[in-house]
mmCIF file with all atom_site columns, C-alpha atoms and ligand atoms in Angstrom:
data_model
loop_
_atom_site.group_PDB
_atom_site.id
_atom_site.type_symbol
_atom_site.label_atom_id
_atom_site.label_alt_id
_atom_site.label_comp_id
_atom_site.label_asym_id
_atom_site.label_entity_id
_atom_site.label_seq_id
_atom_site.pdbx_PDB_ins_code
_atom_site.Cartn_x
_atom_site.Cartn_y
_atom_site.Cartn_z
_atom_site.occupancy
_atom_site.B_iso_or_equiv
_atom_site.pdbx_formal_charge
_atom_site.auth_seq_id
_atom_site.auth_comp_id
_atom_site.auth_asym_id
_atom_site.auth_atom_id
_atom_site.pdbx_PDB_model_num
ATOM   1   C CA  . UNK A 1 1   ? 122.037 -86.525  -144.875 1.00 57.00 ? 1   UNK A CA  1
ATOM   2   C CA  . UNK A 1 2   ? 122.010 -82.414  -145.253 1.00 74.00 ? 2   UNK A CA  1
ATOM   3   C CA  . UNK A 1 3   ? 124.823 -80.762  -146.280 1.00 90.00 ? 3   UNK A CA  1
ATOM   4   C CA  . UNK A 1 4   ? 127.439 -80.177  -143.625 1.00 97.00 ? 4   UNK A CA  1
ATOM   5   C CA  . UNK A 1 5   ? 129.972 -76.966  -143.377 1.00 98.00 ? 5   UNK A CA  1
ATOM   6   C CA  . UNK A 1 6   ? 132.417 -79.464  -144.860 1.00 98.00 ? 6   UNK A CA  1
ATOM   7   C CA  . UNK A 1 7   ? 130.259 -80.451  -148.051 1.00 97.00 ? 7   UNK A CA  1
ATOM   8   C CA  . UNK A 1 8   ? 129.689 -76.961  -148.872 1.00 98.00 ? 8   UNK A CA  1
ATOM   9   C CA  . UNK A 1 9   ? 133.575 -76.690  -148.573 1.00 98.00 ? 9   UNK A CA  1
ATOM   10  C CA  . UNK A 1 10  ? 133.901 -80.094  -151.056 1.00 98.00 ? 10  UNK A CA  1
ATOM   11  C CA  . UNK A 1 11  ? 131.402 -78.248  -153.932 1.00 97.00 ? 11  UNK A CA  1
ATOM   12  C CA  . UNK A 1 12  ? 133.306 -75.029  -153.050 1.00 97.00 ? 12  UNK A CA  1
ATOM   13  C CA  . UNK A 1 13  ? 130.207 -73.126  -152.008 1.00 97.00 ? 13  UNK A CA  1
ATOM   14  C CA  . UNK A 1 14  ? 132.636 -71.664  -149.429 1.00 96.00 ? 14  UNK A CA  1
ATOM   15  C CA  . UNK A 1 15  ? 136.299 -71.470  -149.207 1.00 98.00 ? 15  UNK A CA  1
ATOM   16  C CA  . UNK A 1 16  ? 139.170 -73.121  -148.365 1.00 98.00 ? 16  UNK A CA  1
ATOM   17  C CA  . UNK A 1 17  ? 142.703 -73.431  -147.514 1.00 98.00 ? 17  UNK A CA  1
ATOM   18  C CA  . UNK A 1 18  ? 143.670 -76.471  -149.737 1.00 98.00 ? 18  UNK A CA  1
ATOM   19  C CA  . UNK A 1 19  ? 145.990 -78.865  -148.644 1.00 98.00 ? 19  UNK A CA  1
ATOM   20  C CA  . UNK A 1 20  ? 145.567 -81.573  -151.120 1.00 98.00 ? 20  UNK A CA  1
ATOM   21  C CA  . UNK A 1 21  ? 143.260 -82.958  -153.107 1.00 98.00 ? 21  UNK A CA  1
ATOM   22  C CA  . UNK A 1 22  ? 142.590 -87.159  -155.263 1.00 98.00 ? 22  UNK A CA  1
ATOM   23  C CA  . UNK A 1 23  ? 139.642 -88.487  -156.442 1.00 98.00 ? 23  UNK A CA  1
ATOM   24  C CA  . UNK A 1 24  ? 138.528 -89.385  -153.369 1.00 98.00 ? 24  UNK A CA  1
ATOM   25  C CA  . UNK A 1 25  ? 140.376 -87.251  -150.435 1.00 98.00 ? 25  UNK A CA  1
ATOM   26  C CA  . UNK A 1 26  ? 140.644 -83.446  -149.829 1.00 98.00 ? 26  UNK A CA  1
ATOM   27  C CA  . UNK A 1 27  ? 142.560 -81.607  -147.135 1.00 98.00 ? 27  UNK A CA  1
ATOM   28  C CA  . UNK A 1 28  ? 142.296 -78.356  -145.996 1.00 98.00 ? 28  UNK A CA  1
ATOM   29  C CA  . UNK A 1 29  ? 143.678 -75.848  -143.071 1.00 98.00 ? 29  UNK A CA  1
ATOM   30  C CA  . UNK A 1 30  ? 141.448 -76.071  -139.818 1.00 98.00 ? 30  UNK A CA  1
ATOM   31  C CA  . UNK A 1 31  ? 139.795 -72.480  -139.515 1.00 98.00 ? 31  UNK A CA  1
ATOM   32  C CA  . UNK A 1 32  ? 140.623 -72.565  -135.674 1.00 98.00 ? 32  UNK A CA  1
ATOM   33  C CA  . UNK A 1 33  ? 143.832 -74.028  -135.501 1.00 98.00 ? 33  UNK A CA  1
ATOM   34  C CA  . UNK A 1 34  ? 144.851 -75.918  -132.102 1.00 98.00 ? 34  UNK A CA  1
ATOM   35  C CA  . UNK A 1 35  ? 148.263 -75.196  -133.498 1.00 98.00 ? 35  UNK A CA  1
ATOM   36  C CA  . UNK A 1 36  ? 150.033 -74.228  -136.952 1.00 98.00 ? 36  UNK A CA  1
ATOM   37  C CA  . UNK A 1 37  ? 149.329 -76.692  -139.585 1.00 98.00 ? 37  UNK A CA  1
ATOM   38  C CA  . UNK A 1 38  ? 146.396 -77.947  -138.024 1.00 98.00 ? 38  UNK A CA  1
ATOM   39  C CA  . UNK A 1 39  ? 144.622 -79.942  -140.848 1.00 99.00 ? 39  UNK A CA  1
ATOM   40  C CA  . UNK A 1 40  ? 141.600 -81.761  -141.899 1.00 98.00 ? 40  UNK A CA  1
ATOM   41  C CA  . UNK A 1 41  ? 141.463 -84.645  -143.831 1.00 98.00 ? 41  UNK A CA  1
ATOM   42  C CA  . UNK A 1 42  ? 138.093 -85.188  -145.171 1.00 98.00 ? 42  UNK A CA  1
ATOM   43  C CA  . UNK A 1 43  ? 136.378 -88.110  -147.415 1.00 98.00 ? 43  UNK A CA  1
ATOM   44  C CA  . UNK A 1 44  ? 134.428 -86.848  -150.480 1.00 98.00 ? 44  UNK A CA  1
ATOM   45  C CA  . UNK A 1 45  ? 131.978 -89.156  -149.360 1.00 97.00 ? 45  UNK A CA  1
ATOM   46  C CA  . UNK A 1 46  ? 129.256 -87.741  -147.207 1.00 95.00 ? 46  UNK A CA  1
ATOM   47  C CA  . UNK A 1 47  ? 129.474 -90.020  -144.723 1.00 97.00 ? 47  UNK A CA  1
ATOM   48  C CA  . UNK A 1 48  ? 128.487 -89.216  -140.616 1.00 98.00 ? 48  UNK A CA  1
ATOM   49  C CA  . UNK A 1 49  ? 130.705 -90.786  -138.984 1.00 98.00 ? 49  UNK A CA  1
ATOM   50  C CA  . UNK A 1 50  ? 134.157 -93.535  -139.679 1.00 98.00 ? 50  UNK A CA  1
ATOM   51  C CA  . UNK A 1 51  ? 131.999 -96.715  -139.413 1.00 98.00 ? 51  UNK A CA  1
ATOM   52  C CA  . UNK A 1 52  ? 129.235 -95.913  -142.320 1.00 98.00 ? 52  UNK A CA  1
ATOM   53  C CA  . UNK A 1 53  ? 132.420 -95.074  -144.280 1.00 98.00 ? 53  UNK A CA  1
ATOM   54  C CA  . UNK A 1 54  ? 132.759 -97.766  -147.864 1.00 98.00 ? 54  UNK A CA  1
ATOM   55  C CA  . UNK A 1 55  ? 135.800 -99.835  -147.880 1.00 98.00 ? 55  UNK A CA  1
ATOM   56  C CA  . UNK A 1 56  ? 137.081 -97.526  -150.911 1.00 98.00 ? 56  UNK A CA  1
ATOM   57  C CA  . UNK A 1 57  ? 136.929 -93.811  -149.186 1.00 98.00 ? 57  UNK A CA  1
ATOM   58  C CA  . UNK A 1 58  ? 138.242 -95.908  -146.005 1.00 98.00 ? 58  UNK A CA  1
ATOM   59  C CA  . UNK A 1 59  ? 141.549 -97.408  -148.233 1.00 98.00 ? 59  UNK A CA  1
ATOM   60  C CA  . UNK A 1 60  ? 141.996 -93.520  -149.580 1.00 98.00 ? 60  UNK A CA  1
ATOM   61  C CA  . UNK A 1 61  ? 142.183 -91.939  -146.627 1.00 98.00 ? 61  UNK A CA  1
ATOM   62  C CA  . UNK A 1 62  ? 144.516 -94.422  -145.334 1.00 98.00 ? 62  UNK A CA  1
ATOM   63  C CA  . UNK A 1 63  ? 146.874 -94.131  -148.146 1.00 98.00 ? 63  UNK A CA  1
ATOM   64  C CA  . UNK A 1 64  ? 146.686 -90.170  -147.875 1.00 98.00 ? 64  UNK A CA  1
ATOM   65  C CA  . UNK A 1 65  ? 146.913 -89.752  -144.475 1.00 98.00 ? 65  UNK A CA  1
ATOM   66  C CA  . UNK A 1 66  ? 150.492 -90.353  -143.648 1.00 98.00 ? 66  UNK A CA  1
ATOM   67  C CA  . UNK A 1 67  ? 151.747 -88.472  -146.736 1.00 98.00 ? 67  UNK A CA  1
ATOM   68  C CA  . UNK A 1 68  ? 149.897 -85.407  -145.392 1.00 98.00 ? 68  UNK A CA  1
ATOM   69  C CA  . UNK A 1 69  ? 151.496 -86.121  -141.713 1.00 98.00 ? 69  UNK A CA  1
ATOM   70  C CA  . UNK A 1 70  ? 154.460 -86.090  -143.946 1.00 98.00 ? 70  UNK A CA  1
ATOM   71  C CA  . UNK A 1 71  ? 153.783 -82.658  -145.967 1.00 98.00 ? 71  UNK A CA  1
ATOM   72  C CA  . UNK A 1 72  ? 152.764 -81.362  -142.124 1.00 98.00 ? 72  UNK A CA  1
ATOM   73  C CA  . UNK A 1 73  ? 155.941 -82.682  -140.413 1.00 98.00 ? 73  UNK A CA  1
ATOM   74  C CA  . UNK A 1 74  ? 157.752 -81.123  -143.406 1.00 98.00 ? 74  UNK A CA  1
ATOM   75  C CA  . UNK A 1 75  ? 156.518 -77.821  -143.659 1.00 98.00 ? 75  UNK A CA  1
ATOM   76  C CA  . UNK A 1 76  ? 155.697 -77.139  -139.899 1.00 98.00 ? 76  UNK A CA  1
ATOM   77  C CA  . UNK A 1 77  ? 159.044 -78.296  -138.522 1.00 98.00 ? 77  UNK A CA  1
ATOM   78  C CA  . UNK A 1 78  ? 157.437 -80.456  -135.906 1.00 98.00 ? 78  UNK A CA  1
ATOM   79  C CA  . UNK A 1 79  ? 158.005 -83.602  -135.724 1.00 98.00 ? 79  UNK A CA  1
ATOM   80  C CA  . UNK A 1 80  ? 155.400 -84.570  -132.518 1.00 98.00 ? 80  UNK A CA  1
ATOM   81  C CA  . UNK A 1 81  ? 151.451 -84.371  -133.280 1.00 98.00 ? 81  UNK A CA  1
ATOM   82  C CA  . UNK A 1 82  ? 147.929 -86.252  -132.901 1.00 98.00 ? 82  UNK A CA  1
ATOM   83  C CA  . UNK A 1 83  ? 146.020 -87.726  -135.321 1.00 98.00 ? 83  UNK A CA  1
ATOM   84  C CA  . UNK A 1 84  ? 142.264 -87.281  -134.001 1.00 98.00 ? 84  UNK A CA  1
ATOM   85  C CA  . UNK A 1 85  ? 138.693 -88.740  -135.775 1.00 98.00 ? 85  UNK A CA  1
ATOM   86  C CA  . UNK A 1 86  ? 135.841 -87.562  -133.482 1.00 98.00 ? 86  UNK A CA  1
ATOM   87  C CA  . UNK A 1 87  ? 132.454 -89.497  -133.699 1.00 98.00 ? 87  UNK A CA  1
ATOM   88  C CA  . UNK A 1 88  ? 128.960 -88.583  -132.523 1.00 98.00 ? 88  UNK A CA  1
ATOM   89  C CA  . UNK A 1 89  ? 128.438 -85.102  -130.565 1.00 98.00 ? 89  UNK A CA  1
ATOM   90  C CA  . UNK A 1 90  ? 128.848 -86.749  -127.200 1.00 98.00 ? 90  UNK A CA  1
ATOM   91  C CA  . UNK A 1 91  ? 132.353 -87.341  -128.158 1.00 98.00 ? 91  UNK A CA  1
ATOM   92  C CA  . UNK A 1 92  ? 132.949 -84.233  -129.548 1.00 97.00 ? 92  UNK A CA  1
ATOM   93  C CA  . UNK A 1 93  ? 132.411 -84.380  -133.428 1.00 98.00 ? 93  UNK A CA  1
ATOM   94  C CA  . UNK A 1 94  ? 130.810 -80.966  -134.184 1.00 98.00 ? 94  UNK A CA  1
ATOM   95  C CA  . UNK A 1 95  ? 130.695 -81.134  -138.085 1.00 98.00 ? 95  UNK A CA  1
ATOM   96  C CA  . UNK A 1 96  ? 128.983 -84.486  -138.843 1.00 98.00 ? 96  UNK A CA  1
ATOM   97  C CA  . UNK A 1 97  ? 130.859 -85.582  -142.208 1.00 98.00 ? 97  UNK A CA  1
ATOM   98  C CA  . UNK A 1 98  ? 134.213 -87.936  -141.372 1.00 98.00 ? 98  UNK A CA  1
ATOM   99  C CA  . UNK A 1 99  ? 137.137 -85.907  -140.619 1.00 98.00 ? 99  UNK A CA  1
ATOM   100 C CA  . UNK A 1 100 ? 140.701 -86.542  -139.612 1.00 98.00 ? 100 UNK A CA  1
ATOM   101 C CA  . UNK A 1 101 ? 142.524 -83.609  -137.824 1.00 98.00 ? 101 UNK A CA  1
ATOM   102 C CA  . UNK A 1 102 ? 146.345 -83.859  -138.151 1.00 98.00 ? 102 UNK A CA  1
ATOM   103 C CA  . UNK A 1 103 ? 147.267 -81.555  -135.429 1.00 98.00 ? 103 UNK A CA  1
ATOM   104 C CA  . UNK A 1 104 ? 151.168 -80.958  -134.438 1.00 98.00 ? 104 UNK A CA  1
ATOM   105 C CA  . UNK A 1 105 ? 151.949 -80.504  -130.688 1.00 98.00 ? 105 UNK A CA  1
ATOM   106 C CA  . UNK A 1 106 ? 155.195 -78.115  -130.763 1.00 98.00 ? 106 UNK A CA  1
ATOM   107 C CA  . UNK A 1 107 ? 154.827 -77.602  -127.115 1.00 97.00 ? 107 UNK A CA  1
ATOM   108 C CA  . UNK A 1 108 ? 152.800 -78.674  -124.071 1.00 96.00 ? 108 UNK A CA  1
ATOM   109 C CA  . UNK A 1 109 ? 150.501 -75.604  -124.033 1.00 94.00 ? 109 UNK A CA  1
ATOM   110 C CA  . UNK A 1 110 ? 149.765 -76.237  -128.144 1.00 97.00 ? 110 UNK A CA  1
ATOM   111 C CA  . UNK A 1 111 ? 148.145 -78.275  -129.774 1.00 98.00 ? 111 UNK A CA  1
ATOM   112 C CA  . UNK A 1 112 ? 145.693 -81.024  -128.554 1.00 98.00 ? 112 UNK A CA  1
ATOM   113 C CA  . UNK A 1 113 ? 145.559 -81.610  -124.888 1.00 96.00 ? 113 UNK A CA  1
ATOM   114 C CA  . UNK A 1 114 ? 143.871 -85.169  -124.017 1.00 93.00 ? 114 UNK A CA  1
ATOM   115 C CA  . UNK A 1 115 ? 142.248 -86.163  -121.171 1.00 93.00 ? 115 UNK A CA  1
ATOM   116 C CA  . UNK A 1 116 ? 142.788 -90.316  -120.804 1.00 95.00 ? 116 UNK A CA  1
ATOM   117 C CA  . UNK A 1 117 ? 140.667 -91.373  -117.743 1.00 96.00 ? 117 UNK A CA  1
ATOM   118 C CA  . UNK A 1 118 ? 142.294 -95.185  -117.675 1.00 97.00 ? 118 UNK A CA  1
ATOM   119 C CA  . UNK A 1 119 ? 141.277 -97.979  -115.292 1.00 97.00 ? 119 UNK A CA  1
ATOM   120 C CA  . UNK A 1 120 ? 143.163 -101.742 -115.475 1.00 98.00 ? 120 UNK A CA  1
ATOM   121 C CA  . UNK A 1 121 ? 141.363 -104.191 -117.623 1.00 98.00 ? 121 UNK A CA  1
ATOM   122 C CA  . UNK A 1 122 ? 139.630 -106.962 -116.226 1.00 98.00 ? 122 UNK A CA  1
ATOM   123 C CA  . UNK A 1 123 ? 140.612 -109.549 -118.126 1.00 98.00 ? 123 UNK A CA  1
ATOM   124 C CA  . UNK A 1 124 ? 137.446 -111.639 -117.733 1.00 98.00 ? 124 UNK A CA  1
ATOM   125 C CA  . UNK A 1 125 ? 135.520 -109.332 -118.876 1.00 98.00 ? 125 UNK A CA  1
ATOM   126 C CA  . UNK A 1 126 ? 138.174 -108.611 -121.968 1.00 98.00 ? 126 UNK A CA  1
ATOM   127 C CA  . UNK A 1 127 ? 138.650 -112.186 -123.034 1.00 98.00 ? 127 UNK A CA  1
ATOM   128 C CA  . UNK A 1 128 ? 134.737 -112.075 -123.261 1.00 98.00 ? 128 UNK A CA  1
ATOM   129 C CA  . UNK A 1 129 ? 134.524 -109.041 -124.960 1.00 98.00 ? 129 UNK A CA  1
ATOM   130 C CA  . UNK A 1 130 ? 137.335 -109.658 -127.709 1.00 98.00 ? 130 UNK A CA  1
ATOM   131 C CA  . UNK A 1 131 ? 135.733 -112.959 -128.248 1.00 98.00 ? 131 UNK A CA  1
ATOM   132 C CA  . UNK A 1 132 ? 132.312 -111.258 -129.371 1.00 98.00 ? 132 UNK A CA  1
ATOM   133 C CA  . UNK A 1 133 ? 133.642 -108.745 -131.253 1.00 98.00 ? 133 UNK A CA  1
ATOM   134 C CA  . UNK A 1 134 ? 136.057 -111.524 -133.248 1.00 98.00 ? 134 UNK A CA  1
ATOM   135 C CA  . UNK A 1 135 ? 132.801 -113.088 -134.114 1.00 98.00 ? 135 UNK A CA  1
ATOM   136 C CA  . UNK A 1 136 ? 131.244 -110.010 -134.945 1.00 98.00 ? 136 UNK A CA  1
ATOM   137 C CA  . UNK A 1 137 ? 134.455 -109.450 -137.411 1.00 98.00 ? 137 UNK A CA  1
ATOM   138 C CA  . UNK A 1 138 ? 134.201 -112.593 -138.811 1.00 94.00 ? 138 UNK A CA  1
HETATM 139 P P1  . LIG B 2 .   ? 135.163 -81.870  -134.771 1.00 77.61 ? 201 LIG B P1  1
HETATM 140 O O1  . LIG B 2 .   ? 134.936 -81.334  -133.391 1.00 77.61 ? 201 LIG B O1  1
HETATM 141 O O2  . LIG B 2 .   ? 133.862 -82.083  -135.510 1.00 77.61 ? 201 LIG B O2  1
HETATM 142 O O3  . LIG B 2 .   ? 136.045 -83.084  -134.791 1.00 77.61 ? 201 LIG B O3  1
HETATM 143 O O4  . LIG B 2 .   ? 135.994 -80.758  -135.533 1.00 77.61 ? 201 LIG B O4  1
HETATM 144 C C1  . LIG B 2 .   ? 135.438 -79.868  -136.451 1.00 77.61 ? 201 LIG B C1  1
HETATM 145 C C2  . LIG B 2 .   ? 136.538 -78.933  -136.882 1.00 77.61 ? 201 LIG B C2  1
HETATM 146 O O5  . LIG B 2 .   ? 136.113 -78.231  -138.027 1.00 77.61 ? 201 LIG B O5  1
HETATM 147 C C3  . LIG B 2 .   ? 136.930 -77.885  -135.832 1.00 77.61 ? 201 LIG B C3  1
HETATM 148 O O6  . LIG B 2 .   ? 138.309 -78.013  -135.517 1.00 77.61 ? 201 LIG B O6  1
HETATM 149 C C4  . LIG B 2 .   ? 136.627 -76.558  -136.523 1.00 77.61 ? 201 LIG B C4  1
HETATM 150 O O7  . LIG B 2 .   ? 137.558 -75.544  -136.237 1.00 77.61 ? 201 LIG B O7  1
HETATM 151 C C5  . LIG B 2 .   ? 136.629 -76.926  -137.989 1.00 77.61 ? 201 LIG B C5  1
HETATM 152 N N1  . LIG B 2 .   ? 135.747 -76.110  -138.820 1.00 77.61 ? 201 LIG B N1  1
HETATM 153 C C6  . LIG B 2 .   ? 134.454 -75.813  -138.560 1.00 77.61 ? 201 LIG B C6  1
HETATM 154 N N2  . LIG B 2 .   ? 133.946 -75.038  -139.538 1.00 77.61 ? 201 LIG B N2  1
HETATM 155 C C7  . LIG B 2 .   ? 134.958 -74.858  -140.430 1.00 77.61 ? 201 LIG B C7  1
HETATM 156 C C8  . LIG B 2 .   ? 135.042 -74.123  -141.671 1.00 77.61 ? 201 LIG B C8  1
HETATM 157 O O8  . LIG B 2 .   ? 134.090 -73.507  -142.139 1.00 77.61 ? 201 LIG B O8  1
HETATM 158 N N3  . LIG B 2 .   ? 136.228 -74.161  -142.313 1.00 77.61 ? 201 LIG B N3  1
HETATM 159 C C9  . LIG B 2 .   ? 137.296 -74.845  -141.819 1.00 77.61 ? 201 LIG B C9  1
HETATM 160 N N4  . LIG B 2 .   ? 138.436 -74.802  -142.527 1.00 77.61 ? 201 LIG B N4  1
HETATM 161 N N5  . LIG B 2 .   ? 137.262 -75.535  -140.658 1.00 77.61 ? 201 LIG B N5  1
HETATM 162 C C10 . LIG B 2 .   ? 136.094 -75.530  -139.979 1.00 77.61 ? 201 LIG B C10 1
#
């Protein structure tokens, strides 16, 4: 894998606004903010995208991640916000190294807007489909 924006940021080839930082995890301010205290949460594993992640960067981002929402809520004063992981270009994932945005929504016209283009479940077709992927989990 070449080095992403966001490696150069991890070997400090570029700079930062540091959030926070633990053997595995490092934060830093979004450079275009959807709203103040926009932040991403990034693995210091190179990894593409959330499902080539390893169980350990996985488990440390998942213990960091709700004590920056905390830090954010904190600092910010907002108490409302997204948490957003984009994967692949087609859904948006422009920097191709795993990142988390915390982004707080302090009013309708900030922060992230989502579009959510929901249709009913068939449940047929569900019970089928959570069947295979049980058996894909194991
Ligand atoms: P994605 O669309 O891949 O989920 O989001 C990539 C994010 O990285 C965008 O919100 C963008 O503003 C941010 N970003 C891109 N380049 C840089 C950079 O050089 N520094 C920082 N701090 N953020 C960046």
């Amino acid at each position: 894998m070449s080095e992403t924006i966001f490696g150069k940021i991890l070997s400090g080839a570029i700079p930062c606004h540091k959030v926070y930082e633990d053997e595995r995890v490092f934060a830093f301010l979004d450079i275009n903010p959807l709203s103040a205290g926009h932040t991403l949460i990034v693995p210091k594993e190179p990894a593409r995208t959330l499902d080539a992640l390893s169980d350990e960067s996985a488990a440390a981002l998942g213990r960091a991640l709700p004590r920056i929402c905390r830090a954010v809520i904190e600092v910010t004063g907002v108490k409302e916000y997204n948490v957003l992981e984009n994967n692949g270009a087609g859904a948006h994932q422009a920097v191709d190294h795993v990142h988390f945005h915390i982004i707080p929504k302090p009013s309708p016209g900030e922060g992230l807007g989502v579009g959510w283009p929901a249709r009913a479940l068939d449940h047929k077709a569900g019970a089928e489909l959570a069947a295979k992927l049980r058996a894909t989990l194991g």
